[in-house]
PDB file of C-alpha atoms in Angstrom:
ATOM      1  CA  UNK A  79      16.985   6.514  -8.102  1.00 33.00           C
ATOM      2  CA  UNK A  80      13.945   6.210 -10.300  1.00 33.00           C
ATOM      3  CA  UNK A  81      12.084   2.965 -10.442  1.00 37.00           C
ATOM      4  CA  UNK A  82       9.492   2.097 -13.027  1.00 36.00           C
ATOM      5  CA  UNK A  83       6.598  -0.223 -12.351  1.00 41.00           C
ATOM      6  CA  UNK A  84       6.556  -3.537 -14.199  1.00 38.00           C
ATOM      7  CA  UNK A  85       3.475  -4.654 -16.021  1.00 39.00           C
ATOM      8  CA  UNK A  86       1.987  -7.893 -14.764  1.00 37.00           C
ATOM      9  CA  UNK A  87       1.635 -10.465 -17.556  1.00 39.00           C
ATOM     10  CA  UNK A  88      -1.936 -10.765 -18.888  1.00 41.00           C
ATOM     11  CA  UNK A  89      -1.741 -14.537 -18.318  1.00 36.00           C
ATOM     12  CA  UNK A  90      -1.371 -14.117 -14.588  1.00 40.00           C
ATOM     13  CA  UNK A  91      -4.885 -15.017 -13.446  1.00 43.00           C
ATOM     14  CA  UNK A  92      -3.640 -15.241  -9.855  1.00 55.00           C
ATOM     15  CA  UNK A  93      -0.969 -13.135  -8.272  1.00 62.00           C
ATOM     16  CA  UNK A  94       1.971 -15.104  -7.103  1.00 74.00           C
ATOM     17  CA  UNK A  95       3.583 -13.912  -3.812  1.00 78.00           C
ATOM     18  CA  UNK A  96       6.998 -13.592  -5.480  1.00 81.00           C
ATOM     19  CA  UNK A  97       5.561 -11.568  -8.323  1.00 81.00           C
ATOM     20  CA  UNK A  98       3.678  -9.268  -5.918  1.00 84.00           C
ATOM     21  CA  UNK A  99       6.732  -8.800  -3.687  1.00 87.00           C
ATOM     22  CA  UNK A 100       8.869  -8.060  -6.762  1.00 84.00           C
ATOM     23  CA  UNK A 101       6.381  -5.466  -7.983  1.00 84.00           C
ATOM     24  CA  UNK A 102       6.266  -3.751  -4.608  1.00 88.00           C
ATOM     25  CA  UNK A 103      10.082  -3.830  -4.382  1.00 88.00           C
ATOM     26  CA  UNK A 104      10.392  -2.237  -7.790  1.00 86.00           C
ATOM     27  CA  UNK A 105       8.105   0.588  -6.674  1.00 85.00           C
ATOM     28  CA  UNK A 106      10.288   1.270  -3.656  1.00 85.00           C
ATOM     29  CA  UNK A 107      12.476   4.311  -4.274  1.00 83.00           C
ATOM     30  CA  UNK A 108      14.535   4.753  -1.119  1.00 76.00           C
ATOM     31  CA  UNK A 109      15.684   2.934   1.942  1.00 65.00           C
ATOM     32  CA  UNK A 110      13.263   5.012   4.061  1.00 73.00           C
ATOM     33  CA  UNK A 111      10.154   3.828   2.320  1.00 88.00           C
ATOM     34  CA  UNK A 112       7.851   0.939   3.161  1.00 94.00           C
ATOM     35  CA  UNK A 113       5.107  -0.398   0.932  1.00 94.00           C
ATOM     36  CA  UNK A 114       2.419  -2.620   2.482  1.00 95.00           C
ATOM     37  CA  UNK A 115      -0.543  -4.367   0.881  1.00 94.00           C
ATOM     38  CA  UNK A 116      -2.867  -5.356   3.688  1.00 94.00           C
ATOM     39  CA  UNK A 117      -6.376  -6.314   4.602  1.00 93.00           C
ATOM     40  CA  UNK A 118      -8.557  -3.611   6.178  1.00 92.00           C
ATOM     41  CA  UNK A 119      -7.961  -5.203   9.612  1.00 93.00           C
ATOM     42  CA  UNK A 120      -4.223  -4.667   9.235  1.00 94.00           C
ATOM     43  CA  UNK A 121      -3.152  -8.203   8.283  1.00 94.00           C
ATOM     44  CA  UNK A 122      -0.272  -7.811   5.820  1.00 93.00           C
ATOM     45  CA  UNK A 123      -0.663  -9.647   2.500  1.00 91.00           C
ATOM     46  CA  UNK A 124       2.665  -8.499   1.173  1.00 91.00           C
ATOM     47  CA  UNK A 125       5.210  -5.830   2.071  1.00 93.00           C
ATOM     48  CA  UNK A 126       8.618  -4.415   1.385  1.00 93.00           C
ATOM     49  CA  UNK A 127      10.472  -2.804   4.232  1.00 91.00           C
ATOM     50  CA  UNK A 128      13.889  -2.920   5.845  1.00 87.00           C
ATOM     51  CA  UNK A 129      12.238  -3.934   9.084  1.00 89.00           C
ATOM     52  CA  UNK A 130       9.300  -6.376   9.420  1.00 90.00           C
ATOM     53  CA  UNK A 131       8.381  -5.132  12.936  1.00 90.00           C
ATOM     54  CA  UNK A 132       8.093  -1.537  11.603  1.00 92.00           C
ATOM     55  CA  UNK A 133       5.876  -2.800   8.812  1.00 93.00           C
ATOM     56  CA  UNK A 134       3.631  -4.679  11.276  1.00 94.00           C
ATOM     57  CA  UNK A 135       3.297  -1.651  13.492  1.00 94.00           C
ATOM     58  CA  UNK A 136       2.581   0.673  10.563  1.00 94.00           C
ATOM     59  CA  UNK A 137       0.033  -1.775   9.236  1.00 95.00           C
ATOM     60  CA  UNK A 138      -1.801  -1.981  12.567  1.00 95.00           C
ATOM     61  CA  UNK A 139      -1.806   1.765  13.091  1.00 94.00           C
ATOM     62  CA  UNK A 140      -2.896   2.704   9.616  1.00 94.00           C
ATOM     63  CA  UNK A 141      -5.642   0.032   9.533  1.00 95.00           C
ATOM     64  CA  UNK A 142      -7.009   1.485  12.769  1.00 94.00           C
ATOM     65  CA  UNK A 143      -6.914   5.043  11.362  1.00 92.00           C
ATOM     66  CA  UNK A 144      -8.690   3.821   8.203  1.00 91.00           C
ATOM     67  CA  UNK A 145     -11.339   2.129  10.301  1.00 91.00           C
ATOM     68  CA  UNK A 146     -12.001   5.355  12.261  1.00 89.00           C
ATOM     69  CA  UNK A 147     -12.291   7.399   9.086  1.00 85.00           C
ATOM     70  CA  UNK A 148     -14.711   4.867   7.553  1.00 84.00           C
ATOM     71  CA  UNK A 149     -16.843   4.781  10.719  1.00 86.00           C
ATOM     72  CA  UNK A 150     -17.226   8.580  10.534  1.00 86.00           C
ATOM     73  CA  UNK A 151     -17.804   8.808   6.775  1.00 81.00           C
ATOM     74  CA  UNK A 152     -19.645   6.652   4.248  1.00 72.00           C
ATOM     75  CA  UNK A 153     -17.049   4.037   3.333  1.00 62.00           C
ATOM     76  CA  UNK A 154     -17.659   4.621  -0.354  1.00 69.00           C
ATOM     77  CA  UNK A 155     -16.421   8.181   0.016  1.00 74.00           C
ATOM     78  CA  UNK A 156     -13.060   7.306   1.611  1.00 78.00           C
ATOM     79  CA  UNK A 157     -10.568   6.394  -1.123  1.00 87.00           C
ATOM     80  CA  UNK A 158      -7.231   7.852   0.038  1.00 89.00           C
ATOM     81  CA  UNK A 159      -5.938   9.167   3.380  1.00 89.00           C
ATOM     82  CA  UNK A 160      -2.806  11.252   3.926  1.00 92.00           C
ATOM     83  CA  UNK A 161      -0.970  11.267   7.235  1.00 92.00           C
ATOM     84  CA  UNK A 162       1.925  13.544   8.151  1.00 92.00           C
ATOM     85  CA  UNK A 163       3.562  13.238  11.547  1.00 88.00           C
ATOM     86  CA  UNK A 164       6.910  13.692  13.231  1.00 88.00           C
ATOM     87  CA  UNK A 165       8.092  10.238  12.132  1.00 85.00           C
ATOM     88  CA  UNK A 166       7.225  10.598   8.449  1.00 91.00           C
ATOM     89  CA  UNK A 167       4.514  10.671   5.814  1.00 94.00           C
ATOM     90  CA  UNK A 168       1.992   8.019   4.833  1.00 94.00           C
ATOM     91  CA  UNK A 169      -0.478   7.604   1.968  1.00 95.00           C
ATOM     92  CA  UNK A 170      -3.138   4.944   2.544  1.00 94.00           C
ATOM     93  CA  UNK A 171      -5.251   4.004  -0.497  1.00 93.00           C
ATOM     94  CA  UNK A 172      -8.211   1.649  -0.813  1.00 92.00           C
ATOM     95  CA  UNK A 173      -7.540  -1.039  -3.405  1.00 90.00           C
ATOM     96  CA  UNK A 174     -10.652  -3.188  -3.779  1.00 85.00           C
ATOM     97  CA  UNK A 175     -11.003  -5.085  -0.446  1.00 86.00           C
ATOM     98  CA  UNK A 176      -7.400  -4.232   0.516  1.00 91.00           C
ATOM     99  CA  UNK A 177      -5.403  -1.200   1.554  1.00 94.00           C
ATOM    100  CA  UNK A 178      -2.171  -0.043  -0.042  1.00 95.00           C
ATOM    101  CA  UNK A 179       0.076   1.811   2.375  1.00 96.00           C
ATOM    102  CA  UNK A 180       3.194   3.715   1.227  1.00 95.00           C
ATOM    103  CA  UNK A 181       5.285   5.406   3.954  1.00 94.00           C
ATOM    104  CA  UNK A 182       8.445   7.440   3.968  1.00 94.00           C
ATOM    105  CA  UNK A 183      10.584   8.618   6.912  1.00 91.00           C
ATOM    106  CA  UNK A 184      12.455  11.086   4.727  1.00 89.00           C
ATOM    107  CA  UNK A 185      11.535  14.718   5.596  1.00 87.00           C
ATOM    108  CA  UNK A 186      12.056  15.725   1.940  1.00 88.00           C
ATOM    109  CA  UNK A 187       9.506  13.249   0.521  1.00 90.00           C
ATOM    110  CA  UNK A 188       6.487  15.061  -0.783  1.00 90.00           C
ATOM    111  CA  UNK A 189       2.992  13.654  -0.080  1.00 91.00           C
ATOM    112  CA  UNK A 190       2.162  14.266  -3.711  1.00 91.00           C
ATOM    113  CA  UNK A 191       5.005  11.964  -4.802  1.00 91.00           C
ATOM    114  CA  UNK A 192       3.734   9.220  -2.433  1.00 92.00           C
ATOM    115  CA  UNK A 193       0.191   9.719  -3.714  1.00 92.00           C
ATOM    116  CA  UNK A 194       1.337   9.461  -7.353  1.00 92.00           C
ATOM    117  CA  UNK A 195       3.259   6.241  -6.536  1.00 92.00           C
ATOM    118  CA  UNK A 196       0.182   4.808  -4.739  1.00 93.00           C
ATOM    119  CA  UNK A 197      -2.060   5.613  -7.733  1.00 92.00           C
ATOM    120  CA  UNK A 198       0.350   4.089 -10.258  1.00 91.00           C
ATOM    121  CA  UNK A 199       0.846   0.942  -8.154  1.00 91.00           C
ATOM    122  CA  UNK A 200      -2.952   0.713  -7.597  1.00 90.00           C
ATOM    123  CA  UNK A 201      -3.566   0.813 -11.362  1.00 88.00           C
ATOM    124  CA  UNK A 202      -1.123  -2.072 -11.812  1.00 85.00           C
ATOM    125  CA  UNK A 203      -2.595  -4.193  -9.054  1.00 87.00           C
ATOM    126  CA  UNK A 204      -6.371  -3.444  -9.292  1.00 84.00           C
ATOM    127  CA  UNK A 205      -7.368  -5.822 -12.062  1.00 74.00           C
ATOM    128  CA  UNK A 206      -5.378  -8.757 -10.688  1.00 71.00           C
ATOM    129  CA  UNK A 207      -6.543  -8.219  -7.103  1.00 74.00           C
ATOM    130  CA  UNK A 208     -10.209  -8.101  -8.193  1.00 69.00           C
ATOM    131  CA  UNK A 209      -9.866 -11.796  -9.151  1.00 65.00           C
ATOM    132  CA  UNK A 210      -8.797 -12.872  -5.646  1.00 65.00           C
ATOM    133  CA  UNK A 211     -11.095 -13.479  -2.669  1.00 62.00           C
ATOM    134  CA  UNK A 212      -9.412 -12.128   0.497  1.00 58.00           C
ATOM    135  CA  UNK A 213     -12.120 -12.981   2.959  1.00 58.00           C
TER     136      UNK A 213
END
């Protein structure tokens, strides 16, 4: 099934949790995917997943991996990280002060498709998230 991303209304100066969750849900394309918007320490701001525990574990692991990459490279150079392992594929993208994580357990999902989805979702969220202080 193909899902298009909705445009956030220009009048939305602040993101509402229901609006954010709906946007993430609309970007979800299969039951095997998870989409998480989180702080760099792994604290989830919003997510869509069949299983909250899986989302929490994925959030903690990917935040740790991001932290390791950023400690080895100048943080300004790290924008997107791709992970492929036995359990699935993950794209982790920096989105302002947050991280956007899109994961799929499907062996047929292409990393390029996850990256394209992350980029499209990032474009929709970037302006609105820049107005919010997450510290």
